[in-house]
Coordinates of C-alpha atoms in Angstrom, one line a residue:
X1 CA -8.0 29.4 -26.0
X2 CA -5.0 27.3 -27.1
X3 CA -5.4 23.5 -26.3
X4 CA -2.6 21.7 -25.7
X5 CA -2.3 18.2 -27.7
X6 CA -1.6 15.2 -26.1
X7 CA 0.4 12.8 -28.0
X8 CA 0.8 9.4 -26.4
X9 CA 3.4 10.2 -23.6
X10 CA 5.5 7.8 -21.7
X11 CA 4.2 6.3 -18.4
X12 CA 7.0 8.7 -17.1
X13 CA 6.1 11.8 -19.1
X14 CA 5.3 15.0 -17.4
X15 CA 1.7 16.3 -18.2
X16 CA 1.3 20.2 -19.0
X17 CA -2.3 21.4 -19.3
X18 CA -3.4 24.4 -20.4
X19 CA -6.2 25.0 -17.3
X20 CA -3.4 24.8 -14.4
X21 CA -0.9 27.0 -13.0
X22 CA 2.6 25.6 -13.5
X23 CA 3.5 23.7 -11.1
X24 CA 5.3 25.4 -7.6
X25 CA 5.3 22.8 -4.7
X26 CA 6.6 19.8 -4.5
X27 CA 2.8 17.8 -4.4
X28 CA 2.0 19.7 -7.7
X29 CA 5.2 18.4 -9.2
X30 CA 4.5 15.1 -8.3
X31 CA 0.4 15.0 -9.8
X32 CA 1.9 16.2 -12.9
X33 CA 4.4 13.7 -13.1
X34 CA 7.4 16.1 -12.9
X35 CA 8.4 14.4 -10.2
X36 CA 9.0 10.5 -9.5
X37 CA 10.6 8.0 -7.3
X38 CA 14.3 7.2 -8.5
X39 CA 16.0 4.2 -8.7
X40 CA 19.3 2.3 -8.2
X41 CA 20.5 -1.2 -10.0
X42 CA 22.8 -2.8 -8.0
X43 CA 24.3 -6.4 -8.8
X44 CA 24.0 -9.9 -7.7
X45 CA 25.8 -12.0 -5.7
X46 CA 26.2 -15.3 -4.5
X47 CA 24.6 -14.7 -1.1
X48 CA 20.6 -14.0 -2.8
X49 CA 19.7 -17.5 -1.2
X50 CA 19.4 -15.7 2.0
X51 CA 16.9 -12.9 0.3
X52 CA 13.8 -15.0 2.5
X53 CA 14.7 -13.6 6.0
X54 CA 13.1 -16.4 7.8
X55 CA 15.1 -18.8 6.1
X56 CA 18.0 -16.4 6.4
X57 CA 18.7 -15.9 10.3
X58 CA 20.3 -18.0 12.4
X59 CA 19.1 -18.1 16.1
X60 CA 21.3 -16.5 18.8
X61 CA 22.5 -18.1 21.5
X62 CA 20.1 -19.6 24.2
X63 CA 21.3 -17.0 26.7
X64 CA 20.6 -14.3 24.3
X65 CA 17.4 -15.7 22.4
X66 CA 16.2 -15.8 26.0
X67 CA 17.6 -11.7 26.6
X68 CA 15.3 -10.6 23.3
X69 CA 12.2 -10.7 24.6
X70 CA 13.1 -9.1 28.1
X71 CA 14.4 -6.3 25.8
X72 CA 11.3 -5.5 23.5
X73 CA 13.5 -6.8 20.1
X74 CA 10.9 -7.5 17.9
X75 CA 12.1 -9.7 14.9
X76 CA 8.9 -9.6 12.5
X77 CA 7.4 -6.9 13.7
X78 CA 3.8 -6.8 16.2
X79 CA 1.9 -9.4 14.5
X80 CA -0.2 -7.4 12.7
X81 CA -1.4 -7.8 9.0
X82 CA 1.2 -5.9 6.6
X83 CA -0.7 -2.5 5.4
X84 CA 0.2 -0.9 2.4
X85 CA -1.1 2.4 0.6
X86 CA -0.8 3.3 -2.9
X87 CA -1.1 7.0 -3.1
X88 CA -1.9 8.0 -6.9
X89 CA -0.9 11.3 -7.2
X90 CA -3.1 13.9 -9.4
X91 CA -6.6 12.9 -9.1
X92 CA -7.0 9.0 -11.1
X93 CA -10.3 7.0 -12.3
X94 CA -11.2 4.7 -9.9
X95 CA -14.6 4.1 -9.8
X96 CA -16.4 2.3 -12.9
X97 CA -14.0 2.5 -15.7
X98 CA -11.7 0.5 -12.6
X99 CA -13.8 -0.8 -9.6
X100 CA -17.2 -0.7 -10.5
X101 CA -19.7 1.5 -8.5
X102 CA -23.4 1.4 -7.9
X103 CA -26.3 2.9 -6.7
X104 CA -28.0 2.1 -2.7
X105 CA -27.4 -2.1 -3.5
X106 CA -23.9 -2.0 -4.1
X107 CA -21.9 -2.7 -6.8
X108 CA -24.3 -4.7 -9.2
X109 CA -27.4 -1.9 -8.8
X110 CA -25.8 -0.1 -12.0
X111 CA -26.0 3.3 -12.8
X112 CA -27.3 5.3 -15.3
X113 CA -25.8 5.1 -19.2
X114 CA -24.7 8.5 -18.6
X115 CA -23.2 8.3 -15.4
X116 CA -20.9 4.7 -16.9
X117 CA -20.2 8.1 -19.7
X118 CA -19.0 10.6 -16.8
X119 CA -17.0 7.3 -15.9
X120 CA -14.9 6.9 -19.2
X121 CA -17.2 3.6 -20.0
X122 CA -19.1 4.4 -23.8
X123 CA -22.6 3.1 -24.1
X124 CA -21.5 -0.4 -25.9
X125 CA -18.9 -1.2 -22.8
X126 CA -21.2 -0.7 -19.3
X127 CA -21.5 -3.5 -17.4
X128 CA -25.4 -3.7 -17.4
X129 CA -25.5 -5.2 -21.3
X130 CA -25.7 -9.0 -20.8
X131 CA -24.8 -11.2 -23.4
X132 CA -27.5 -12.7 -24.9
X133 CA -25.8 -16.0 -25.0
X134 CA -24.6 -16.8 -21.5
X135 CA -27.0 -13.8 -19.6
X136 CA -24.1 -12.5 -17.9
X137 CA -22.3 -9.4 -18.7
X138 CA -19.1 -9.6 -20.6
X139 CA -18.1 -6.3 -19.1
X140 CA -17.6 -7.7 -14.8
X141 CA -14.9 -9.5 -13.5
X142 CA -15.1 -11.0 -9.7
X143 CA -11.8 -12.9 -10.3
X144 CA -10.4 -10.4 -7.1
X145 CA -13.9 -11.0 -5.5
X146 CA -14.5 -6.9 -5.5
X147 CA -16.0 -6.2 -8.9
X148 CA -14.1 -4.6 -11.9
X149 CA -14.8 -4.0 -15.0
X150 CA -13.6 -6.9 -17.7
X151 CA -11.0 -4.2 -18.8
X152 CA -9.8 -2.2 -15.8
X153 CA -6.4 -1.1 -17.2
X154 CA -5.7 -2.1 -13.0
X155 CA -7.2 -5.1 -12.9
X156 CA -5.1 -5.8 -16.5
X157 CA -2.0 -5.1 -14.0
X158 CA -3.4 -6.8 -11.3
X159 CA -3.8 -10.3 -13.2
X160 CA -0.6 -10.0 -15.1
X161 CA 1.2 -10.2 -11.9
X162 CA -0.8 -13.0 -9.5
X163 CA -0.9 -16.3 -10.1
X164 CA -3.8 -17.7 -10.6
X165 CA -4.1 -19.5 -7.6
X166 CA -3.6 -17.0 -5.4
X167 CA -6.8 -14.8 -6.7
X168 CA -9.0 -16.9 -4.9
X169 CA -7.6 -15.5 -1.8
X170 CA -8.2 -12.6 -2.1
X171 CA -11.9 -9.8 -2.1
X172 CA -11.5 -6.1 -1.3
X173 CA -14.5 -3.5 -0.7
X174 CA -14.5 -0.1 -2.4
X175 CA -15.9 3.7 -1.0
X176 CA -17.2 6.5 -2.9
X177 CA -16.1 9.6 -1.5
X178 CA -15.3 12.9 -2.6
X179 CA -12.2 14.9 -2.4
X180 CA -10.6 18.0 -3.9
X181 CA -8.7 18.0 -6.5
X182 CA -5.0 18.3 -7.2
X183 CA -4.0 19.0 -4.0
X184 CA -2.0 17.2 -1.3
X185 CA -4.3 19.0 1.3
X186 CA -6.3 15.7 1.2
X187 CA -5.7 13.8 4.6
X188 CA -6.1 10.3 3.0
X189 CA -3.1 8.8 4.4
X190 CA -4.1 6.5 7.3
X191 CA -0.3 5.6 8.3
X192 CA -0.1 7.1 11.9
X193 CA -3.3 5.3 12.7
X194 CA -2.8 1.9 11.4
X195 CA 0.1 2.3 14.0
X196 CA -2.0 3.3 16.8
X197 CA -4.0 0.1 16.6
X198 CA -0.9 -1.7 16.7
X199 CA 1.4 -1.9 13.2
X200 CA 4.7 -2.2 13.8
X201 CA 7.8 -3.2 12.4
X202 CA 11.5 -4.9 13.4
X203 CA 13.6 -2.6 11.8
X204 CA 11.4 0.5 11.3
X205 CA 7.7 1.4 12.2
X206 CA 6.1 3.1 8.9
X207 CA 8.0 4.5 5.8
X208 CA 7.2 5.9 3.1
X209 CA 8.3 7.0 -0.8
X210 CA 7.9 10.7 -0.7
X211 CA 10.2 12.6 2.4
X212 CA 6.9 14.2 4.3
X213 CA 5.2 13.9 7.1
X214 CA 2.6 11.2 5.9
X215 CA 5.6 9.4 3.7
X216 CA 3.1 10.2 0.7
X217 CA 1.9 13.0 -1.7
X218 CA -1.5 13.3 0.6
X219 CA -1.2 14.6 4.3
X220 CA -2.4 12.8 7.2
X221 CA -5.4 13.6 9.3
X222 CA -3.8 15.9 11.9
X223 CA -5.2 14.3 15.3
X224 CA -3.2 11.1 13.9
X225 CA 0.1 12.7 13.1
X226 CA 2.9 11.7 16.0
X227 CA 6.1 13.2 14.8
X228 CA 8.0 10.4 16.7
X229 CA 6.7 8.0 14.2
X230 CA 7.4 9.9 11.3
X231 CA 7.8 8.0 7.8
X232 CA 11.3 6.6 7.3
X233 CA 12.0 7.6 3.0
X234 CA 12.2 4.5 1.2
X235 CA 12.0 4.5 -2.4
X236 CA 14.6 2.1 -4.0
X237 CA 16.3 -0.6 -3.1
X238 CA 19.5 0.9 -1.5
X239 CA 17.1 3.0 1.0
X240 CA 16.7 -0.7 2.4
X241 CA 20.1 -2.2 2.5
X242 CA 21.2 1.1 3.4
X243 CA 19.3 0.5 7.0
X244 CA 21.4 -1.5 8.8
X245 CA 25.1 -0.8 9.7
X246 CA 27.3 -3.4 11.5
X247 CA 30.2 -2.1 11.4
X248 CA 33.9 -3.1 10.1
X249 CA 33.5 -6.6 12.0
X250 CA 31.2 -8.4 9.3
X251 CA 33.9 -7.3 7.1
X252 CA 36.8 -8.5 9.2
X253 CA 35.2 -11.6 10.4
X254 CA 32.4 -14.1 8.5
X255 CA 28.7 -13.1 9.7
X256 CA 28.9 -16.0 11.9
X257 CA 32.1 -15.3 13.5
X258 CA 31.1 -11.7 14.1
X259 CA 28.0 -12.7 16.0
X260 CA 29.8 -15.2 18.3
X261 CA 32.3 -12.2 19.1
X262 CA 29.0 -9.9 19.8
X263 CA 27.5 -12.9 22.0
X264 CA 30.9 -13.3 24.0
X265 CA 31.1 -9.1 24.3
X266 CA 27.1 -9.7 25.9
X267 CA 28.5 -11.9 28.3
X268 CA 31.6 -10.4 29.2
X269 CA 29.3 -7.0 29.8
X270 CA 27.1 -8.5 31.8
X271 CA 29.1 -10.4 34.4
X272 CA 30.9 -6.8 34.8
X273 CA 27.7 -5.4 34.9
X274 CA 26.7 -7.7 38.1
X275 CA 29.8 -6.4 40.0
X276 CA 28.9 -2.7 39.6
X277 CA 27.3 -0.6 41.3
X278 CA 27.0 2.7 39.5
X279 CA 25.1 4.6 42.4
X280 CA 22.7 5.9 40.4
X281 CA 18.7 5.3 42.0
X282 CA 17.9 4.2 39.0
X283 CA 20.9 1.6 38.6
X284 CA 18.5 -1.6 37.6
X285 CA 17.3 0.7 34.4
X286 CA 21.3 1.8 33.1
X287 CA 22.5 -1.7 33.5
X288 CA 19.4 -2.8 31.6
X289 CA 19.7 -0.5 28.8
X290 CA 23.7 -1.3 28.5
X291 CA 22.8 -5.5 28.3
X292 CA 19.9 -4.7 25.8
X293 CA 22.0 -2.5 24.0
X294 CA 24.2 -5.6 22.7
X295 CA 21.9 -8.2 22.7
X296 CA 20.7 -5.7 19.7
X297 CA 24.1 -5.0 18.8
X298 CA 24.5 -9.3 18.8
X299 CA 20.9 -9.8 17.0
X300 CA 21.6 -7.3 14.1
X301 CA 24.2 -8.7 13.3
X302 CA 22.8 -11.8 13.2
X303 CA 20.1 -11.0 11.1
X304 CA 21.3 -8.5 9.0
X305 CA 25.3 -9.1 9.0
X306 CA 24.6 -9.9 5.3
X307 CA 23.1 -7.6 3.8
X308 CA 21.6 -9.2 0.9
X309 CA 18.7 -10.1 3.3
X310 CA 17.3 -7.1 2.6
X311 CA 17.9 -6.9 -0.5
X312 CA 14.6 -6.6 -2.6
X313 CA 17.0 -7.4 -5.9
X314 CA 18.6 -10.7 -4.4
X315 CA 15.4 -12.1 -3.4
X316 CA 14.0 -14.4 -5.8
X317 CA 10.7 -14.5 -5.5
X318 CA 10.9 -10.4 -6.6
X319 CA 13.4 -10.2 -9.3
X320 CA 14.5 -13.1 -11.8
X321 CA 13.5 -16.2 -14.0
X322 CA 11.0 -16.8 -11.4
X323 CA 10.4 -13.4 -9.7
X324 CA 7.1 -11.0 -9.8
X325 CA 9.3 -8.5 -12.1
X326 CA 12.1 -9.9 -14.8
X327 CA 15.7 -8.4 -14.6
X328 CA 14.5 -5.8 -17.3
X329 CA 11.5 -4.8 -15.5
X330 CA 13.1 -4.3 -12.5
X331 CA 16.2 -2.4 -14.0
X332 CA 14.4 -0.1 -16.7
X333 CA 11.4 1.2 -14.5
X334 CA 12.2 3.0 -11.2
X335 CA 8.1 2.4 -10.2
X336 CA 8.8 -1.1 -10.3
X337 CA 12.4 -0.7 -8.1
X338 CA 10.1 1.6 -5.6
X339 CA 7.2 -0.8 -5.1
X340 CA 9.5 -3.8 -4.3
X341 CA 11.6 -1.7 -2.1
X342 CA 8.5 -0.6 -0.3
X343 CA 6.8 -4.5 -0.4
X344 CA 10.0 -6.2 0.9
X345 CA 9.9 -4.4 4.6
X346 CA 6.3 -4.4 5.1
X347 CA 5.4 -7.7 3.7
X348 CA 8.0 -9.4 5.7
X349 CA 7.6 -7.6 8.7
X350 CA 10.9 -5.0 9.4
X351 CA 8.5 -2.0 9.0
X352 CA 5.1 -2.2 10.0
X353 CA 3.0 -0.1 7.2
X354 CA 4.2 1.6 3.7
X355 CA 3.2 4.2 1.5
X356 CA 3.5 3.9 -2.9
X357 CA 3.2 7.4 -4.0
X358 CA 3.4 7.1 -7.8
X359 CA 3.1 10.5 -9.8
X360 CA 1.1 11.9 -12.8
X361 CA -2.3 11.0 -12.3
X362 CA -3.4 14.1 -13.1
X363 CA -4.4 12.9 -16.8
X364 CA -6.9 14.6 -18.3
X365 CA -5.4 14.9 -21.6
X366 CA -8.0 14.8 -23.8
X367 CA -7.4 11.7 -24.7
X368 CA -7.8 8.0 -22.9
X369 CA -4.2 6.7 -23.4
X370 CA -2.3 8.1 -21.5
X371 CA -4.4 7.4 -18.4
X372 CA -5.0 4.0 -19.3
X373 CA -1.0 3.0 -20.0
X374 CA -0.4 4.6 -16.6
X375 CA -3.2 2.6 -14.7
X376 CA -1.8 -0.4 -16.3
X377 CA 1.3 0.3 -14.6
X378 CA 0.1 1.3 -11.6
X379 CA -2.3 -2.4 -11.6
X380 CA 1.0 -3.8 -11.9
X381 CA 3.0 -2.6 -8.8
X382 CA -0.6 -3.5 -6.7
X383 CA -0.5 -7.2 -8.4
X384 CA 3.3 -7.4 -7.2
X385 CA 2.2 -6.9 -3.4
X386 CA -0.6 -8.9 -3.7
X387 CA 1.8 -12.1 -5.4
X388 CA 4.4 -11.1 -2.8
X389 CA 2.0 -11.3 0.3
X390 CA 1.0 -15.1 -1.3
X391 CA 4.7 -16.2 -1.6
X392 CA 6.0 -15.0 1.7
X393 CA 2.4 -16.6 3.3
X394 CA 1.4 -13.6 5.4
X395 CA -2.4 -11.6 5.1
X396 CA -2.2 -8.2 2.9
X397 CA -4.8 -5.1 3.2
X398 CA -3.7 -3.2 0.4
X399 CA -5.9 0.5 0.0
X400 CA -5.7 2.7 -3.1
X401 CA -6.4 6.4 -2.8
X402 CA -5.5 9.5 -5.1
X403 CA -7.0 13.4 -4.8
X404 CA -9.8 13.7 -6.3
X405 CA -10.6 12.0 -10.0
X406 CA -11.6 12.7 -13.1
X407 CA -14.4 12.4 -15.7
X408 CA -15.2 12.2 -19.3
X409 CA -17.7 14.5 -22.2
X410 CA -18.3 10.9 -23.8
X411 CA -15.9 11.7 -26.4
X412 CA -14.2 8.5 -27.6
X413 CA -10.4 7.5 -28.4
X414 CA -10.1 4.7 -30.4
X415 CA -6.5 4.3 -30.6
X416 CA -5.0 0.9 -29.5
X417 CA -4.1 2.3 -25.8
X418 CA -7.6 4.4 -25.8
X419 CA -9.2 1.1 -26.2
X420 CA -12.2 2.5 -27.2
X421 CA -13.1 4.2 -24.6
X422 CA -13.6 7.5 -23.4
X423 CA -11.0 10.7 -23.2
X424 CA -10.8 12.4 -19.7
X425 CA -11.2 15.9 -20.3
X426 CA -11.4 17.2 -16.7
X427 CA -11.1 17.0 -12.9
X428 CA -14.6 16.2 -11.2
X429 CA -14.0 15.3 -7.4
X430 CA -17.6 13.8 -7.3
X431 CA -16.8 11.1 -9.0
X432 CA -14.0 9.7 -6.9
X433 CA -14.0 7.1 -4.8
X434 CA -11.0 5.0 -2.8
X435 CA -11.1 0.8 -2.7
X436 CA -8.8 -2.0 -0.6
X437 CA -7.9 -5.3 -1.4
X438 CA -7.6 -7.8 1.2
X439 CA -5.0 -11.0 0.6
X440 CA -5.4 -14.2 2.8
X441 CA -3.4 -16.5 2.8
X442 CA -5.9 -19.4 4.7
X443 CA -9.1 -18.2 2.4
X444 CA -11.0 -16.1 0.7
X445 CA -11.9 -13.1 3.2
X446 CA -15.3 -13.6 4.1
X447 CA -18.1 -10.5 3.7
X448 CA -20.3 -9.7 6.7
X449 CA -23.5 -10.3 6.1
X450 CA -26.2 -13.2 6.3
X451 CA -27.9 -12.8 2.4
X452 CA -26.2 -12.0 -0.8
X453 CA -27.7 -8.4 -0.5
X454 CA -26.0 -7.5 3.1
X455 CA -22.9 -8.8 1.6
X456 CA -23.3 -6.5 -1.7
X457 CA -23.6 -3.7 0.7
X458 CA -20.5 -3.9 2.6
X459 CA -18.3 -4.6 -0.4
X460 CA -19.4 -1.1 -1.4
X461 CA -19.0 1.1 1.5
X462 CA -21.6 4.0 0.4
X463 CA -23.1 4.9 -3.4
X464 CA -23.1 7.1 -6.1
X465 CA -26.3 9.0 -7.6
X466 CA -27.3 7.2 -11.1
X467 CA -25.1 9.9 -12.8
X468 CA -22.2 8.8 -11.3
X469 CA -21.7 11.5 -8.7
X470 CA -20.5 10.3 -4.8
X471 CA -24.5 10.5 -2.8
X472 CA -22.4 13.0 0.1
X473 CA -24.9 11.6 2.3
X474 CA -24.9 7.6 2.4
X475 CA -21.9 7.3 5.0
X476 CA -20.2 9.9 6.8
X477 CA -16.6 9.0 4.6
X478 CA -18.5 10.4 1.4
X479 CA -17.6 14.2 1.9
X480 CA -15.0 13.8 4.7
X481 CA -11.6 12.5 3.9
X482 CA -10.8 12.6 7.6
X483 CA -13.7 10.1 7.9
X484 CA -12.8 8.3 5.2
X485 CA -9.1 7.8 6.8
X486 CA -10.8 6.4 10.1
X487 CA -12.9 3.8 8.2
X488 CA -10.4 3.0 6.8
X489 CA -8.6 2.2 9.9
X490 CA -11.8 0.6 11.2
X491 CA -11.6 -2.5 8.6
X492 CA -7.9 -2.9 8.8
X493 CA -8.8 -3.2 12.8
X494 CA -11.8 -5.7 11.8
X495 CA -9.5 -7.7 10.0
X496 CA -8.1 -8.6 13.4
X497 CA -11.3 -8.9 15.1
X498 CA -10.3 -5.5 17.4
X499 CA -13.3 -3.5 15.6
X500 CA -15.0 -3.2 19.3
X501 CA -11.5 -1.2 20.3
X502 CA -12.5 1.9 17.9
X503 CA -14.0 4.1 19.8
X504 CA -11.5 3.7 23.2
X505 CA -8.7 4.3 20.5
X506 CA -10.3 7.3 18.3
X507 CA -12.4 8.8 21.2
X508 CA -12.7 11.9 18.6
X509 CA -14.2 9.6 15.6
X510 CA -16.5 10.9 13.5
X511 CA -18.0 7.0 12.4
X512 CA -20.8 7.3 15.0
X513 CA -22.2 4.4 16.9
X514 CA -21.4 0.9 17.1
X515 CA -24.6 -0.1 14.9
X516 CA -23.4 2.7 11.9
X517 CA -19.8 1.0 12.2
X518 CA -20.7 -2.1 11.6
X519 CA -22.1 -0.7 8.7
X520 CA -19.0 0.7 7.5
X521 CA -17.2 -2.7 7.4
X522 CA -16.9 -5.0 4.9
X523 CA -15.2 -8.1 6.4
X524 CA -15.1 -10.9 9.2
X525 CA -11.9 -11.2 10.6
X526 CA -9.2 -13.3 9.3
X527 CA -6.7 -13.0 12.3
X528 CA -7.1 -13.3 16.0
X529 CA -5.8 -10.3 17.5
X530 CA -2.6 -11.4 15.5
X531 CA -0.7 -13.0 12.9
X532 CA -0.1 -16.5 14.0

């Protein structure tokens, strides 16, 4: 059979292989790389000292500040810690040539040299060889607290983009568990339930790169979906400026001028308001739902009369001398453009959760370079959210997923972006796994557990077999991505301390008792309830 030679592609190439059908729907598309989010570059101006919008908004009135909360206006969201998803369409490594997997005692109870092989890691690069010298391994790195390997083409992304200050703040937990392959089918997206337990945002509550129902390439678990909350699209920059209207006024008058004419058309509204009587029974609601109407009107335009307080490119601690991405970074790669389209609303609260789908994943090639460029990339975009969480000074939980994975014959490529390593020559669904990284801004997220060993086991949520195949049986997430999804949603709850709410709010779950929860959770809580 003819083979089809991979040569090294672009990060942004499309990937043919001879062993799939072309590609006909949209998620094939995407897994194959055909299909990516675009971008926009749109210019300067003077007003990017109001990118932070803390810094940027100017209170309302008394009268009015005191009219919000009566009204429900929310102006950085519910409180909750920012959630985002990075969906990695195509089926990518993740376990042990990425996060490294283990058998029953977690990460460091290493697998066989044959499963590290299945993995992409040849026999001279597993992380059981210790160095003679110091007796550790030259092959782990904790700097994130969840173990990679020393040369995780993510982790490579990861480091390049947080300081080094801020990785002490941060530890994540990983899952093995199967799912198919190449197929949006997978429910992994947890979006609709991180808003059930509370996620919300100012401006919007969840979007999402990809136009669908979960706002990713992966579907939701059906119980979760609630077409009212659907995914707003966001994939570039003018997606988010592109949110708010105010009208001709702002134009007319300065920002500030335009909210005192809001403020006075509030007033004058509501004094007629008081003489009316609109004979309607339910005349307390209308009048309500007129005054709310512009003390929104009054606090949009307050916040968001300038638009450049949205604007991922004007803020400074995104793009620039000092930003996450340089100028050229952010103009030349639309991946870059997406993520810190997607980082800016969540992270600072005007949308509660976000998914990152990112394309061409599917990379078994038969070689190891094109994965590994792609990876790199892909590290990046997590590193920016991660750096962005730190410098805005609000918690992260940050999960990675992608349908189904891949595995490697042992064969090696030893070209400069092969690294050595070995070429992925097929899909295997058994050796996938998902992880989440959690960022805290007052300490390092603390494991549950009493001993060293508790805490190994709750870092790694499950186990593989020593030849690196997912043991279906060691949690109920290993062959159920519906599972998967609620555990998901059961550590982003713990991170709040709200774990003991599961069960009232998934009556459904398939997670089991209280006892086999805990289980499935990897860390204390770093918020109370809320965000303070």
């Amino acid at each position: 059979m003819k083979k089809t030679k991979f040569d090294n592609l672009s990060t942004d190439a499309p990937l043919l292989h001879d062993d799939h059908a072309k590609p006909v729907t949209r998620r094939e598309f995407i897994s194959q790389g055909f299909t990516a989010g675009l971008g926009s570059v749109m210019a300067g101006s003077v007003f990017s000292m109001f990118a932070n919008p803390k810094k940027a908004n100017a209170a309302l009135s008394s009268d009015l500040e005191a009219l919000k909360a009566s009204c429900g206006i929310a102006t950085q969201g519910a409180g909750k810690i920012p959630f985002i998803c990075f969906d990695l369409a195509g089926g990518a490594n993740i376990a042990g040539s990425n996060v490294l997997v283990g058998g029953r005692g977690g990460q460091m109870d290493f697998l066989s040299t044959g499963g590290y092989s299945k993995l992409g890691l040849p026999g001279d690069m597993v992380p059981s060889i210790m160095n003679p010298t110091s007796g550790l391994s030259d092959f782990i790195n904790n700097e994130l607290g969840l173990a990679f390997h020393a040369d995780s083409a993510y982790l490579r992304g990861i480091l390049e983009k947080v300081n080094p200050a801020n990785r002490a703040n941060i530890n994540g937990a990983v899952i093995p568990a199967r799912s198919e392959n190449d197929t949006g089918n997978n429910p992994h997206n947890p979006m609709y339930g991180i808003n059930q337990v509370g996620a919300d945002g100012s401006l919007l509550t969840l979007i999402g790169s990809r136009n669908s129902d979960s706002g990713g390439n992966s579907m939701s678990p059906a119980s979760m979906i609630d077409t009212a909350k659907r995914p707003t699209k966001v994939d570039r920059p003018s997606d988010v400026t592109g949110l708010v209207d105010t009208g001709d006024l702002v134009g007319l008058l300065s920002q500030q001028d335009s909210v005192a004419v809001m403020e006075s058309i509030q007033r004058i509204s509501d004094m007629k308001l008081d003489r009316v009587n609109t004979q309607i029974t339910t005349d307390d609601v209308i009048k309500d739902l007129v005054r709310c109407g512009y003390v929104k009107s009054a606090d949009i335009t307050d916040r968001f009369g300038d638009p450049s307080s949205l604007d991922p490119e004007l803020d400074g601690d995104i793009v620039g001398p000092s930003g996450i991405f340089t100028q050229q970074e952010f103009d030349s790669d639309s991946e870059f453009r997406k993520t810190a389209a997607v980082m800016k609303l969540v992270i600072n609260g005007f949308a509660g959760a976000g998914t990152i789908t990112m394309g061409g994943f599917d990379y078994h090639t038969g070689n190891r370079m094109v994965g590994e460029t792609r990876d790199l990339r892909a590290g990046r975009c997590m590193g920016a959210c991660l750096e962005y969480a730190a410098r805005v000074g609000v918690p992260l939980m940050m999960y990675v997923c992608s349908d189904g994975s891949v595995s490697s014959n042992g064969m090696i490529d030893d070209s400069v972006d092969g690294r050595g390593k070995g070429v992925w020559t097929g899909d295997n669904s058994s050796t996938a796994a998902s992880f989440f990284l959690v960022y805290n801004p007052n300490g390092t997220p603390q494991l549950i557990g009493a001993t060293t060993e508790q805490q190994a086991q709750h870092q790694q949520i499950g186990y593989m077999r020593s030849d690196a195949s997912v043991e279906t049986a060691a949690t109920p997430a290993a062959n159920n991505v519906n599972l998967l999804v609620e555990t998901v949603i059961l550590n982003y709850m713990a991170l709040h301390g709200e774990q003991g709410n599961f069960s009232s709010l998934f009556p459904s779950n398939g997670l089991g008792n209280s006892t086999l929860m805990d289980s499935l959770t990897a860390f204390e809580p770093i918020v109370s309830g809320t965000m303070s």
